[in-house]
Coordinates of C-alpha atoms in Angstrom, one line a residue:
X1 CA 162.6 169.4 129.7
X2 CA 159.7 167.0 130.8
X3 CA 157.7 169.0 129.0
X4 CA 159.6 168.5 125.8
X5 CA 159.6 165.3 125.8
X6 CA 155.7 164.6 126.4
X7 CA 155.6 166.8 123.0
X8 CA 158.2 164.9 120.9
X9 CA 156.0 161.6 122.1
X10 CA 153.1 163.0 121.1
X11 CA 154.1 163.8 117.7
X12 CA 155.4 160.5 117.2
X13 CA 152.2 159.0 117.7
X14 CA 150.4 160.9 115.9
X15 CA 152.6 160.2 112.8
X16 CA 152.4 156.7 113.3
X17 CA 148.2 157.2 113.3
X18 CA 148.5 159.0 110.1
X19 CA 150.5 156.7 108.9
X20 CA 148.2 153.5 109.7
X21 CA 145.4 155.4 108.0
X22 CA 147.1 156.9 104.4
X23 CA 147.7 152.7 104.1
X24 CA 144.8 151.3 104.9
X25 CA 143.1 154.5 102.7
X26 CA 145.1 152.9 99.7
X27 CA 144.1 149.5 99.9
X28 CA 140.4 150.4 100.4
X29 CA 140.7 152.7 97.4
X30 CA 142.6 150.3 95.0
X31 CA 146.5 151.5 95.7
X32 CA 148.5 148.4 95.7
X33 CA 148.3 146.5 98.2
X34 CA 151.2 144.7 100.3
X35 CA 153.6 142.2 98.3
X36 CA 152.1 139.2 100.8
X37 CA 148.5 139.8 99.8
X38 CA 147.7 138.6 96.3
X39 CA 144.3 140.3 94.6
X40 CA 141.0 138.6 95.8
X41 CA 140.0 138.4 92.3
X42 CA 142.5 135.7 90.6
X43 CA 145.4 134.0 91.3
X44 CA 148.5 134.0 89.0
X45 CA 148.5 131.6 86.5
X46 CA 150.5 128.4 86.7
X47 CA 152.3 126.7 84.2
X48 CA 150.0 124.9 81.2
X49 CA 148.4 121.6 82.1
X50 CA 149.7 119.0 79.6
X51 CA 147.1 116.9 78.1
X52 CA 146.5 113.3 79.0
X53 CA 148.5 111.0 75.9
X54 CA 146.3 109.1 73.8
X55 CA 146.1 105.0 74.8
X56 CA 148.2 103.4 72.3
X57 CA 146.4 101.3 70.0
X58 CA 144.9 98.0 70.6
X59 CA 147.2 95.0 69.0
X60 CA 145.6 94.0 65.4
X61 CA 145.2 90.1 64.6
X62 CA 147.5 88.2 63.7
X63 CA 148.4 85.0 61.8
X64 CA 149.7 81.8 63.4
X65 CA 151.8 80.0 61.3
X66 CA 151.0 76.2 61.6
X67 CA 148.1 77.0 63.0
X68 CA 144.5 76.2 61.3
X69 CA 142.1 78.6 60.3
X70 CA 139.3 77.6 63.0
X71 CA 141.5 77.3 66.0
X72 CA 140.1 75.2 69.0
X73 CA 143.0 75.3 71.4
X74 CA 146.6 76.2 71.7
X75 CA 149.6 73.8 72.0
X76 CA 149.6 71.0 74.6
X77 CA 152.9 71.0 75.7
X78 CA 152.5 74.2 77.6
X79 CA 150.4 74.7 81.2
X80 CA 148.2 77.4 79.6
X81 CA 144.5 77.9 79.2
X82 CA 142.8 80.3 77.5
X83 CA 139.4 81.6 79.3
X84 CA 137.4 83.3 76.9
X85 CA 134.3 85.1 77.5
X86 CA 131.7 85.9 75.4
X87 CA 131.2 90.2 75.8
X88 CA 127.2 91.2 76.2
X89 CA 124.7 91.6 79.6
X90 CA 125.2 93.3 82.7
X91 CA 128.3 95.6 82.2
X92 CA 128.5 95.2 86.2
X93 CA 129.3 91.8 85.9
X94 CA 131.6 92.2 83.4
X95 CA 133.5 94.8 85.6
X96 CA 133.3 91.9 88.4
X97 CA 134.7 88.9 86.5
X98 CA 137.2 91.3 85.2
X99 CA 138.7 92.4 88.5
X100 CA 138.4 88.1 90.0
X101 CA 140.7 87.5 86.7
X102 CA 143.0 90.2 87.4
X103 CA 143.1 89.6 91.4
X104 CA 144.6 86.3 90.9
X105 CA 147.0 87.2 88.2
X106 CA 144.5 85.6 85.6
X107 CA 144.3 87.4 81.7
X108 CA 141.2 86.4 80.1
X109 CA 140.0 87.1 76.4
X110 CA 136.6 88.8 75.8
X111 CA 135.0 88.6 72.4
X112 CA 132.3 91.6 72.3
X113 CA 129.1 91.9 71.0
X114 CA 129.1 95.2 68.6
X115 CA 125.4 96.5 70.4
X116 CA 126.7 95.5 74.0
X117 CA 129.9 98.4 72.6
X118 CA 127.2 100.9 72.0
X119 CA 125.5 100.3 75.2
X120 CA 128.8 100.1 77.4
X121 CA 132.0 101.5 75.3
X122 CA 133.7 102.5 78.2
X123 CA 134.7 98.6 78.4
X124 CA 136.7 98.4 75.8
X125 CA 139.1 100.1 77.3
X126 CA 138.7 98.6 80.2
X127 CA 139.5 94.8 78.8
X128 CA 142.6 96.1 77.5
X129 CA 143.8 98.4 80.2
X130 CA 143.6 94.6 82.4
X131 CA 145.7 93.5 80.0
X132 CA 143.3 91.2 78.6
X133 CA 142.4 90.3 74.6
X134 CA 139.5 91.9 73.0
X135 CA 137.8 90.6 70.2
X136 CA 135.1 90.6 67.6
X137 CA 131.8 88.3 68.4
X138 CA 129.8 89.9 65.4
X139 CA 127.4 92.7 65.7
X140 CA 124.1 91.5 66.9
X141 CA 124.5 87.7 68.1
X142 CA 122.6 86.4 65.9
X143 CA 122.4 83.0 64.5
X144 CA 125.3 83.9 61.7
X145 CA 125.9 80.4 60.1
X146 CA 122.6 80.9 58.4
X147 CA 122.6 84.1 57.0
X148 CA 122.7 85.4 54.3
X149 CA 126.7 86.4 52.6
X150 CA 125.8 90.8 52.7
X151 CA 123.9 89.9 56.3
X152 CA 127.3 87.9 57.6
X153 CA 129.3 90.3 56.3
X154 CA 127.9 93.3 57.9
X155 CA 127.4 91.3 61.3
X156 CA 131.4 91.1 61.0
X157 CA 132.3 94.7 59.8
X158 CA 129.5 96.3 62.1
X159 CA 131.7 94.8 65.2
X160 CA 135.3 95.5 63.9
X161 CA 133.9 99.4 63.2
X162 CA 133.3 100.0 66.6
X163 CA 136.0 97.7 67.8
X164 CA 138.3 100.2 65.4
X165 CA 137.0 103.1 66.6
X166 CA 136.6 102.6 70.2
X167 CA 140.0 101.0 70.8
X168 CA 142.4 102.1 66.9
X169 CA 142.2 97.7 66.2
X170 CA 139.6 95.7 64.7
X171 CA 139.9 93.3 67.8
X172 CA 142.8 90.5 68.1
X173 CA 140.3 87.7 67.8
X174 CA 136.6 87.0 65.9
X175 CA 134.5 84.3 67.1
X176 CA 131.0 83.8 65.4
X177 CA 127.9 83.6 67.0
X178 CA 125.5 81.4 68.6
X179 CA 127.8 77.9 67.0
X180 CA 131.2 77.0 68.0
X181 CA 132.7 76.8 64.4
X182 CA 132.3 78.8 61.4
X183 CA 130.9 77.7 57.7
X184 CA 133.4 78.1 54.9
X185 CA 131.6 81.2 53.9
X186 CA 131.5 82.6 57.5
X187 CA 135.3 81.5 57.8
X188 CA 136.0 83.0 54.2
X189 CA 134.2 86.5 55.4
X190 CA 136.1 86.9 58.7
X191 CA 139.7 86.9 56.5
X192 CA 138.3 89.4 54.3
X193 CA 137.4 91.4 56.9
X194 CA 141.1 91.1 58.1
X195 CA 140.8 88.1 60.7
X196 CA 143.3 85.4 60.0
X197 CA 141.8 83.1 62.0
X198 CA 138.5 82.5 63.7
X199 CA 138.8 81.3 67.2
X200 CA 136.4 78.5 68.4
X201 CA 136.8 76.6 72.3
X202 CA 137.3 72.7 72.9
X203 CA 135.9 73.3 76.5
X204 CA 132.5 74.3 77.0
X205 CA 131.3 75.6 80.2
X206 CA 127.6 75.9 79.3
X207 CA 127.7 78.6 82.1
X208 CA 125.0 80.1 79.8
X209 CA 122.0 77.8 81.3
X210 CA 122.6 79.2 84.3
X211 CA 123.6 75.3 85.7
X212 CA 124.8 76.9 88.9
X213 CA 128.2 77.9 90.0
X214 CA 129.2 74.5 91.1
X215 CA 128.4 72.5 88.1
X216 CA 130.7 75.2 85.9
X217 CA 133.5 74.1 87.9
X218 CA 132.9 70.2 87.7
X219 CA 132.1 70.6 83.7
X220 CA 135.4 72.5 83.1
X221 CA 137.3 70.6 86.0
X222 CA 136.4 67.7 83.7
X223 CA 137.2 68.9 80.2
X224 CA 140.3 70.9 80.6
X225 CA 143.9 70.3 80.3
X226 CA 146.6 72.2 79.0
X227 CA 146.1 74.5 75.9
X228 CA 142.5 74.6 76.1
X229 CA 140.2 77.2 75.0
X230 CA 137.1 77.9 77.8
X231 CA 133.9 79.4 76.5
X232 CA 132.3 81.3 79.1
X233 CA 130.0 83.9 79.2
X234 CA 129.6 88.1 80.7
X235 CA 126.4 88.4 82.3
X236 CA 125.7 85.1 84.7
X237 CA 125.5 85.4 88.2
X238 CA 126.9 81.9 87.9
X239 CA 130.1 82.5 85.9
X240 CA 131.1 85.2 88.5
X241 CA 130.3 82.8 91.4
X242 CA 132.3 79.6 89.8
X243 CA 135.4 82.0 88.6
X244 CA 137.3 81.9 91.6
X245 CA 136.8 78.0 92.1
X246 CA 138.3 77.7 88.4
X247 CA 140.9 79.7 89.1
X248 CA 141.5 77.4 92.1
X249 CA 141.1 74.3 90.4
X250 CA 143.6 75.2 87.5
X251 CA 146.4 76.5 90.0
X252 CA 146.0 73.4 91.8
X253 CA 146.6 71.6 88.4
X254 CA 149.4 73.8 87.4
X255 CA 147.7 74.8 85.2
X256 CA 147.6 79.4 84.4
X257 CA 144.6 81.6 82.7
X258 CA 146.5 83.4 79.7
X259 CA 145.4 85.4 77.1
X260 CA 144.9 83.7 73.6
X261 CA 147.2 85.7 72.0
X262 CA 149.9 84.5 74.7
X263 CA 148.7 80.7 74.7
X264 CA 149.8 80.6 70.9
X265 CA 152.6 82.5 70.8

């Protein structure tokens, strides 16, 4: 009877063995392996990844009724200023005055340079997704009060082109270069090119002789007041420095940084 049992053991080990090996036989030899080990060589597909939506397009210009065509600043009897910046030089400091703005609940207008898009388009985008205005400052920066009319006009168009094409809008705002207003012929070829008005400052930081960060500060401290327009400048070491001070200095006056498009509306 012992003995019968020892046997009956013995078999049921030995099936058990045999067992073990037939699996592991069929995994090694490509049988299907068990339900909780997926193939090393893929994994099951997932569901499709949905593409990223398009950024709407930028807002187009528009036309102020009451307003002149050269405007210098926005109504009086609000406490709004509009900081704009003129868009060209080091895209780092850009990125830096950008981000001061937006820490202290600041929106700002830039007016881009065309070449300074080629160089650095990825900032177009950027000025909008900040919330900020983007605008046209012509092509090249050059001197654009004394060319010549096809010369203007193709500083003009070269800008709103890559304005259109980087961002779907032409810009919301043009400001010409190197002079604070336009000629009647620079004025006249900024409408045709679809800008109702051509934005110039009544504050001028002169941030652009690199005076020093403190001196920025006194010079708009002692020009501004509500519904100004601030011309300032990307790429000074200075302007970066002086921005928070201005941001101070206007707060303390109750005084807050909108865009240009917001100070007129």
């Amino acid at each position: 009877m012992i003995e019968t049992d020892r046997r009956r053991a013995l078999r049921a080990g030995a099936g058990l063995v045999a067992a073990s090996a037939l699996t592991a036989g069929c995994t090694a030899t490509g049988g299907a392996p068990a339900r909780d080990h997926p193939p090393a060589s893929g994994t099951a597909p997932g569901p499709p990844t949905a593409k990223a939506p398009r950024p709407a397009p930028a807002a187009a210009p528009r036309r102020f009724p009451g307003r002149p065509v050269q405007i210098a600043h926005g109504p009086r009897t609000r406490p709004e200023v509009a900081l704009t910046f003129h868009g060209h030089g080091d895209p780092a400091t850009a990125k830096a005055l950008l981000t001061e703005a937006e820490r202290a609940g600041a929106r700002v207008t830039v007016l881009a340079v065309g070449s300074w898009l080629d160089e650095h388009p990825a900032l177009a985008r950027r000025v909008l997704d900040g919330g900020h205005d983007l605008g046209n400052h012509t092509q090249r920066h050059l001197d654009i009060n004394h060319m010549s009319e096809a010369d203007a006009h193709a500083e003009i168009t070269g800008c709103a082109d890559r304005l259109r094409r980087l961002t779907g809008s032409i810009g919301t705002w043009f400001r010409p270069s190197r002079t604070r207003t336009a000629t009647p012929l620079v004025e006249r070829l900024a409408r045709r090119a679809g800008y109702p008005h051509v934005l110039s400052y009544d504050v001028d930081s002169l941030d652009h002789t690199s005076p020093g960060a403190p001196a920025i500060t006194r010079t708009i401290a002692a020009e501004v007041r509500a519904g100004s327009v601030v011309s300032l400048h990307f790429g000074y070491a200075d302007t970066v420095a002086a921005l928070p001070d201005v941001l101070q200095e206007l707060e303390r006056r109750g005084l807050h940084a909108v865009t240009t498009t917001e100070l007129l509306t």
